mmCIF file of N, CA and C in Angstrom:
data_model
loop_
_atom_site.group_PDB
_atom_site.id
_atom_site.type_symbol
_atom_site.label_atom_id
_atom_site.label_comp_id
_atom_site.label_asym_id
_atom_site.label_seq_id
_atom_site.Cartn_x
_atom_site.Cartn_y
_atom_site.Cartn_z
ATOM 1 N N UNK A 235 0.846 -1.169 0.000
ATOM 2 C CA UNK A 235 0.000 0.000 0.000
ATOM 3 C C UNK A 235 0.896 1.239 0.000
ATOM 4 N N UNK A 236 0.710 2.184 -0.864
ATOM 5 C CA UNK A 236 1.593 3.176 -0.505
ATOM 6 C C UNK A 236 0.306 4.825 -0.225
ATOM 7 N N UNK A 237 1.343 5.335 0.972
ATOM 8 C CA UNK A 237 0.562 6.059 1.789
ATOM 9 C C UNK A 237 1.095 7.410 1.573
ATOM 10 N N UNK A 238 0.652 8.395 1.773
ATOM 11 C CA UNK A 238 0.697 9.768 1.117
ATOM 12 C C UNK A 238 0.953 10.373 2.759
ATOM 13 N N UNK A 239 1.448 11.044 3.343
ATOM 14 C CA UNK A 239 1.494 12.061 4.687
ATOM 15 C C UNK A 239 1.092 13.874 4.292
ATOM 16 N N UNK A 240 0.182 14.217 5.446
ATOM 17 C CA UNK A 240 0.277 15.723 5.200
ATOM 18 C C UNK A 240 0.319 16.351 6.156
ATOM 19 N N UNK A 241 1.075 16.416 7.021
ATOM 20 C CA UNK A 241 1.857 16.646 8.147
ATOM 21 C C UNK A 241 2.846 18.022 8.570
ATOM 22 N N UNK A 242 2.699 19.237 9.102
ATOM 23 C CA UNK A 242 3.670 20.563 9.113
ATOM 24 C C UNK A 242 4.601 20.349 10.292
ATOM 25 N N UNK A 243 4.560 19.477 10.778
ATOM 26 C CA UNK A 243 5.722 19.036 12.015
ATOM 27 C C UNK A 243 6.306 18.119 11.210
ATOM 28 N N UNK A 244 7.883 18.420 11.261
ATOM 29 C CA UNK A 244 8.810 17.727 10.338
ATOM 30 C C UNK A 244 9.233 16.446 11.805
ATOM 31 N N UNK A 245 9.209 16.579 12.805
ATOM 32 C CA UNK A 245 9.562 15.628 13.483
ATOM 33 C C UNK A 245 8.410 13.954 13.811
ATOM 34 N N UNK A 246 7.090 14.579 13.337
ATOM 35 C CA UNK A 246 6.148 13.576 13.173
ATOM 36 C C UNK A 246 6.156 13.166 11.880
ATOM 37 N N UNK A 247 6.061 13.738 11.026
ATOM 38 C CA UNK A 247 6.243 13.339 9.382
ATOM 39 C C UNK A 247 7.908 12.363 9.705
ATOM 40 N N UNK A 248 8.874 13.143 10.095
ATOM 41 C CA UNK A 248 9.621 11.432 10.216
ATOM 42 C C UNK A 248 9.039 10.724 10.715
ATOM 43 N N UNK A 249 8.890 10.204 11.630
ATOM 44 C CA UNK A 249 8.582 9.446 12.752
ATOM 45 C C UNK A 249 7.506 8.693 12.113
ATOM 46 N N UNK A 250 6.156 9.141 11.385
ATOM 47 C CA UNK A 250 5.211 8.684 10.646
ATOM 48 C C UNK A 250 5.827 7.825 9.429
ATOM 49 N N UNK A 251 6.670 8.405 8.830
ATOM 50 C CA UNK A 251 7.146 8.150 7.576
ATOM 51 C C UNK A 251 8.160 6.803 8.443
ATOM 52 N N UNK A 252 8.946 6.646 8.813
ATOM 53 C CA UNK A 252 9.568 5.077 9.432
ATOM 54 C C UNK A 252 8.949 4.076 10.057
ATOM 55 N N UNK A 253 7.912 4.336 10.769
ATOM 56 C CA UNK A 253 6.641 3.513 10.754
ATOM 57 C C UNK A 253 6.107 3.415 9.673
ATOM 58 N N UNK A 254 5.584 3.474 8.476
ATOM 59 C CA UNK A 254 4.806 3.200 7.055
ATOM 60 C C UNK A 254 5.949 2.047 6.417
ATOM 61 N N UNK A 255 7.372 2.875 6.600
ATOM 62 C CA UNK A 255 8.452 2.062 6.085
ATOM 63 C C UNK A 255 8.538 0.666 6.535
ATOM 64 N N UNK A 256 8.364 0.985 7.690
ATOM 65 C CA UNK A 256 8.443 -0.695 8.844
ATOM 66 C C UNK A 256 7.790 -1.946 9.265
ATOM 67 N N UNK A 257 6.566 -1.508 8.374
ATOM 68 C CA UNK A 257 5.580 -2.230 7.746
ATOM 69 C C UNK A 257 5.761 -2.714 6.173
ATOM 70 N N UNK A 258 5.228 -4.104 6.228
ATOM 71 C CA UNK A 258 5.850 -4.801 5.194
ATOM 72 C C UNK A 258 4.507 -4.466 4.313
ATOM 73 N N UNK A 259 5.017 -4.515 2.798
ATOM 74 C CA UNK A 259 3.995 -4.166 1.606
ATOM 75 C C UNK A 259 3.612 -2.901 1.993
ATOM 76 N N UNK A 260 3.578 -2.086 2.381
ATOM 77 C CA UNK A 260 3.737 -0.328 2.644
ATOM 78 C C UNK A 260 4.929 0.527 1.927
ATOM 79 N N UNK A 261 4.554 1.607 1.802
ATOM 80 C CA UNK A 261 5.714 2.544 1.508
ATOM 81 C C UNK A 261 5.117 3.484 1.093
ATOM 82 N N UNK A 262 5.856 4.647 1.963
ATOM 83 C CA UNK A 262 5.551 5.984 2.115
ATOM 84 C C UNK A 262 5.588 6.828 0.360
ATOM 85 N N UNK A 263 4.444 7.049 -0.438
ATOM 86 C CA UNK A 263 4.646 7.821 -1.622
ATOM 87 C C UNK A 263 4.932 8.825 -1.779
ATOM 88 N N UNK A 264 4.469 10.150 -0.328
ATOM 89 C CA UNK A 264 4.808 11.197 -0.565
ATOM 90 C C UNK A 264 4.561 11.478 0.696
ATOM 91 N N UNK A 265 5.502 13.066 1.201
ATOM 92 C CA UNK A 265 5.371 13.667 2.426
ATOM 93 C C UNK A 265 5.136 14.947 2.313
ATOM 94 N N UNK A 266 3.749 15.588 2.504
ATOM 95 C CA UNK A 266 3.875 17.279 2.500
ATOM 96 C C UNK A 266 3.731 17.826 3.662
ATOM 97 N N UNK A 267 4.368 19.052 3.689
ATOM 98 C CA UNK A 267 4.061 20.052 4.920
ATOM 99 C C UNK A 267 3.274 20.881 4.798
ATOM 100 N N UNK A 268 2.135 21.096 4.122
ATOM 101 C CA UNK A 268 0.393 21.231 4.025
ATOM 102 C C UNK A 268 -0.391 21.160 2.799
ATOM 103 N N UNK A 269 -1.315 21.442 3.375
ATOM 104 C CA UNK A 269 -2.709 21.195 2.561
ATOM 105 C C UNK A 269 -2.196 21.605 1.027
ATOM 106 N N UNK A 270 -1.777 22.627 0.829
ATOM 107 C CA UNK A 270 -1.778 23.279 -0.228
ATOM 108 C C UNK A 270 -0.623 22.799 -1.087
ATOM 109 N N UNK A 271 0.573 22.521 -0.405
ATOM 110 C CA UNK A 271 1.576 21.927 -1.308
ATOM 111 C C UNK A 271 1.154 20.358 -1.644
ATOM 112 N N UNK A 272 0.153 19.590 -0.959
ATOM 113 C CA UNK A 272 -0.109 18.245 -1.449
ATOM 114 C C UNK A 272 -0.876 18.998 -2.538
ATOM 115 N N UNK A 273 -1.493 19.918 -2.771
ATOM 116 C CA UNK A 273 -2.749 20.042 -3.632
ATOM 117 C C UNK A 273 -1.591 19.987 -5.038
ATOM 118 N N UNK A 274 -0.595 21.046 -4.856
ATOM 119 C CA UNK A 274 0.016 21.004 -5.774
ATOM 120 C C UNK A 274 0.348 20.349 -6.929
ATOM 121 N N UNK A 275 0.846 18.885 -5.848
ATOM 122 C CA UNK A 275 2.403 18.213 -6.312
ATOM 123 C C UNK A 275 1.167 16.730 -6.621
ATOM 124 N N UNK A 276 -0.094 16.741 -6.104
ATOM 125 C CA UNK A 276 -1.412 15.570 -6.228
ATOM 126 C C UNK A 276 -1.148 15.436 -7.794
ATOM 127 N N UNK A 277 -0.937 13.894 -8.128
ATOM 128 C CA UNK A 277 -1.139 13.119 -9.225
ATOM 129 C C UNK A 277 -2.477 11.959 -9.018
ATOM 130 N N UNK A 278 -3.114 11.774 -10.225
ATOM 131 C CA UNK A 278 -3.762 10.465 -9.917
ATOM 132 C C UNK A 278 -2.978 9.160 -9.571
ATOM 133 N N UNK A 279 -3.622 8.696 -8.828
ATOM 134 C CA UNK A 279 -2.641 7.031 -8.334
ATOM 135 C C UNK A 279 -1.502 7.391 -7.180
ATOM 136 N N UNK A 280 -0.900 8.755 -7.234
ATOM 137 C CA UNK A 280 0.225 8.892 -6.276
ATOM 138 C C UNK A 280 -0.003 8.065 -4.952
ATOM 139 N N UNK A 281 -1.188 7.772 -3.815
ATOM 140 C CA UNK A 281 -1.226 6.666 -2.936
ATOM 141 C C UNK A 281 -2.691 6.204 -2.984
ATOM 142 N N UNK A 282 -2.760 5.233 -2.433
ATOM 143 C CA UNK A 282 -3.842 4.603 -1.957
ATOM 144 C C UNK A 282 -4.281 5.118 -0.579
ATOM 145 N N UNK A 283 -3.625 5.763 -0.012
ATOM 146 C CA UNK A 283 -3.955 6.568 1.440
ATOM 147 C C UNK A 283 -3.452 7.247 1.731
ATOM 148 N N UNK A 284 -3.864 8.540 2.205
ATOM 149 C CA UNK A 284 -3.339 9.165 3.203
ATOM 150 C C UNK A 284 -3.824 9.860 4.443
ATOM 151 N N UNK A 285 -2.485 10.231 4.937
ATOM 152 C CA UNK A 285 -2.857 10.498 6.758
ATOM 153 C C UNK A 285 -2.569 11.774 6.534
ATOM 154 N N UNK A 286 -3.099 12.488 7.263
ATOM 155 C CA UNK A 286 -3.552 13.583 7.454
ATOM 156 C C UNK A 286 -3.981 14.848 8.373
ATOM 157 N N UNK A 287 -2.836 15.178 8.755
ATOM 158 C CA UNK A 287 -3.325 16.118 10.301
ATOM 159 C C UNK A 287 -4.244 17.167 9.827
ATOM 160 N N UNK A 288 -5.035 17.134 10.583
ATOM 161 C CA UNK A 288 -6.313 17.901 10.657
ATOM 162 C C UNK A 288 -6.045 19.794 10.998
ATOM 163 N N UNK A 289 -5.098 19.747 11.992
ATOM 164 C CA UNK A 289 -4.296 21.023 12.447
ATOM 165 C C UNK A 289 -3.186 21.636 11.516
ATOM 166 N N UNK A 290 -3.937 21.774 9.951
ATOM 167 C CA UNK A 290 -2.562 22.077 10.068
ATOM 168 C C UNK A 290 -3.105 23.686 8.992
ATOM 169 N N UNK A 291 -1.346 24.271 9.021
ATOM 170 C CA UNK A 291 -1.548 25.968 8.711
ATOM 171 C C UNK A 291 -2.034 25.806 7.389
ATOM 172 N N UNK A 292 -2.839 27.349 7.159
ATOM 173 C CA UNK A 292 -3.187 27.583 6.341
ATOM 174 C C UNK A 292 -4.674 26.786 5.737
ATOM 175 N N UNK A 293 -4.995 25.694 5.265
ATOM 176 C CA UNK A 293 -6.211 24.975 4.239
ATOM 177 C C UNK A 293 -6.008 24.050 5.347
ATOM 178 N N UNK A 294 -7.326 23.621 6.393
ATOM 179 C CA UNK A 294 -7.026 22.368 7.237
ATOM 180 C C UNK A 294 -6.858 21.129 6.554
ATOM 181 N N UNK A 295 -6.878 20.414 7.686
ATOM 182 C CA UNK A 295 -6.862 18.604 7.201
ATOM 183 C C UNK A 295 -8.030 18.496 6.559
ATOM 184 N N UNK A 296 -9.041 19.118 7.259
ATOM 185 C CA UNK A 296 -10.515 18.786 7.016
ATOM 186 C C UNK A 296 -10.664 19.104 5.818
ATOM 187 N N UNK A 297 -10.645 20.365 5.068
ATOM 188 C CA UNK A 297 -10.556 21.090 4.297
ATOM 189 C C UNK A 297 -10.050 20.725 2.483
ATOM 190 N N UNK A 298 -8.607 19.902 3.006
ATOM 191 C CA UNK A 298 -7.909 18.911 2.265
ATOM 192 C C UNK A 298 -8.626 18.083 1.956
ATOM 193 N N UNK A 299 -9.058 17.059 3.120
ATOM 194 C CA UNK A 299 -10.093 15.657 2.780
ATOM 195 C C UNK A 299 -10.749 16.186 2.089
ATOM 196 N N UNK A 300 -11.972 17.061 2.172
ATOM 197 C CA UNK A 300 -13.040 17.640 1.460
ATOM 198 C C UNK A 300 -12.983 17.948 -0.251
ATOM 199 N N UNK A 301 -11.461 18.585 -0.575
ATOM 200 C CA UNK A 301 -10.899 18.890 -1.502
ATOM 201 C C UNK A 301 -10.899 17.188 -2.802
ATOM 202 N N UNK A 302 -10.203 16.064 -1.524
ATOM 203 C CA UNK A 302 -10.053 15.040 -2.014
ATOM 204 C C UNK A 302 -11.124 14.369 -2.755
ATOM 205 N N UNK A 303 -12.574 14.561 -2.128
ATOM 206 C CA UNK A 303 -13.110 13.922 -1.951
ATOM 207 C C UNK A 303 -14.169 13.801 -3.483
ATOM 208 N N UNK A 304 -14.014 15.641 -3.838
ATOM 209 C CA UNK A 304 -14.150 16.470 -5.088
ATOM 210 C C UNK A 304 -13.352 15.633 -6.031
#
């Protein structure tokens, strides 16, 4: 499964991102530090999931999902 992060704390985005790694058949596809730069850099297929802090600056998590969901 590969999992997408959107995360503005660079010390949880690691920490998230080596757990995804550490799991077998996983792997981390992409890591952003918000809403707006995933909107960016979003391809079709880029993951099958992603996690998603809800808190974060600027366009929330919520906000993002919602975006996704479009």
């Amino acid at each position: 499964m590969r999992i997408a992060l959107v995360e503005d704390i660079a010390a949880l985005q690691e920490t998230f991102a080596r757990m995804i790694q550490a799991i077998p058949g996983h792997s981390l596809a992409a890591a952003f530090p918000s809403a707006e730069a995933a909107k960016d850099a979003l391809q079709p297929g880029l993951a099958d999931l992603f996690v998603v802090d809800l808190d974060l600056p600027g366009a929330s998590g919520i906000e993002f999902i919602r975006w996704l969901q479009e």
